[in-house]
């Protein structure tokens, strides 16, 4: 059997995705997560391994490659971690290894920080005989484990596919009648959340344009076409309008372990203005955006910059070589500015994000 | 039902276009009241089972005439859906509300489906937003004023309404200079005195300007001063002498309260700039521009972040002026301010007007900038002449504001953005608002630099007393 061929097959898949990420042909957390998952499925199905450590190492290296390609697209790494978590769970069930002592105790909570292992429904109900490192038939381990692994990946896939619907489920519990909601930019999650709420409630949405991409325009058009009464305002009037806004709903690029988040530029402005007017800030985001990363120092390195020509175009020819132009892609929003995260995994305060991370990912996978 | 509102009474026979026009002439509150009344009547008619009145075509209902977004909608729904005589059930109330909105689209059989449908229909009228933003109101350009309008004023009115002249100082200067022309070309009619008649003559000019764009506080203060001078003109003074005296007062007002004041402010603001400072300013204030240029001329080395935002993107002009003078500048849009604010040493902003509670009424976005600066404990310095001080108190940016139009300089988007993806005009359910001002609360302001010194915002109210009331 030509061993190299299969390896090359999935290596090529990885390289294709790497270059797409690098060229920013794939943007958006969910799309990146979906593409990552497709590649990981290829990797798992083609990989040759005879024990769990080998498999984990294969996925680790694939994940590392993808994350290095676009370190600011956090959902790639998160998806890899999540798949690894599922694989470990499946393996544990299949190998009938006793899960770690599940009894709760304070000391365990402190030492491990993992009070509740996310209950992955065991797929392997048939009694597979797992033989690790079988010298006679090195592929037997992979053969018997692969079907359950594929199912586990499919689970993650399904979760990603339905993420908007699951988030929108609780929409009507968060929005009351006649509310005035402010949002910025165009987040598909927020868009579907508001549209879902519009089935039950009558409310007004104010969309800030969010320069320099001005994606708020698309958002406003989409919402108004869905029958929601919408106002489009320039970013400059966020403060003026805020005194009448009853809730700010934002999207996120990544939610990080301290409860803060990275979100489209302008989120910090909106969240701060909301705080000044005591309006609650609600963030809608899929669970795949929860990232085991800390950002205690708000420095540039955490941000990403985009094209300055959308801020100061070349039509301003006399200025171009005289001035610097700053066009950051993301804002870091501190945890104290956010009141709630609405995810497909329930609603959470920023203070419990670290716990979700402990539950969702394995500690060993945090560093890919 | 409509006896109080004669134009709207004949609900049955009124042509829709007619009713639309008549409703336009009413105030929002009146229209609202009328709607409620009609709804109530409808509900009552329905409840009593009389279908005679309810069966008339929905398009004839004078409902929603003033609400742009609902006009089309109600017509469409009305023609598409027949009247359903809903049996009395728990949805009766809701259904009747919809019928008041424009066409009954309740389904026979009720149920949750009908519930949602009725909610959707009532949403399309966009009632909340229209009500809450209605007072912003756009100025109508029809400047067909009564009385003789001086050509200089007509020209100025056009420049104002087209936003060719913007900024509190520029508008006040332009107004005063135009008034000088008006006064010079003025002749007192027979059997009248200058001090009495010039006042009424000027009032017509002023209302023409106000029709073009709401009056700025600066203009208000200057005009009040001018009127005071006119009323004080000695009756026995020959007309030409009186006119020259008035023009002289205007000149000295400009000199004292604006030109010289700006120089003093630029000097005192310069005291707050040190070598190596990173300053931040928002949009474009003529005073801040002068202060920065002067500090640069004095040989101070500093760099400036110019923050800018739609709708006006005035910062580009400031950027041009500063970078041409050789000041190192960085340009960014308002949403990006969070990334740079921590490095800034002082924020300089201009003002449209100051209120006696210390609040600063300024270009929309200023409040956001000073809020962010306050968060990072960065001093916010407002540069403002004392003639911008208004004796009123303002509490938020919502109650008094001005909307910019949707076209012209207000469509200042970079060329790199495809035009077709932008929403540039109002459609059903979508309304575009361009508020021009916002109000910075005094807690976010560190100091106000005026020509009488650098004072805390809470002391704004005392300036009147210090300067003597009649000067302002």
Short mmCIF file of C-alpha atoms in Angstrom, two decimals, chain B residues 29 65-66 90 103 172 185 197 282 296 386 412 414 424 437 454 465:
data_model
loop_
_atom_site.label_atom_id
_atom_site.label_comp_id
_atom_site.label_asym_id
_atom_site.label_seq_id
_atom_site.Cartn_x
_atom_site.Cartn_y
_atom_site.Cartn_z
CA UNK B 29 -49.39 64.77 17.71
CA UNK B 65 -50.78 59.78 5.67
CA UNK B 66 -47.84 61.37 7.33
CA UNK B 90 -59.88 36.73 21.68
CA UNK B 103 -56.21 46.56 5.28
CA UNK B 172 -21.95 83.74 12.39
CA UNK B 185 -28.55 99.24 1.58
CA UNK B 197 -38.17 99.90 11.35
CA UNK B 282 -12.25 65.20 16.12
CA UNK B 296 3.57 74.35 15.53
CA UNK B 386 -17.49 83.07 24.94
CA UNK B 412 -19.22 61.06 1.61
CA UNK B 414 -14.79 56.36 0.06
CA UNK B 424 -28.70 55.89 0.32
CA UNK B 437 -24.79 67.30 16.62
CA UNK B 454 -9.19 78.31 31.00
CA UNK B 465 -22.26 87.39 34.98
#
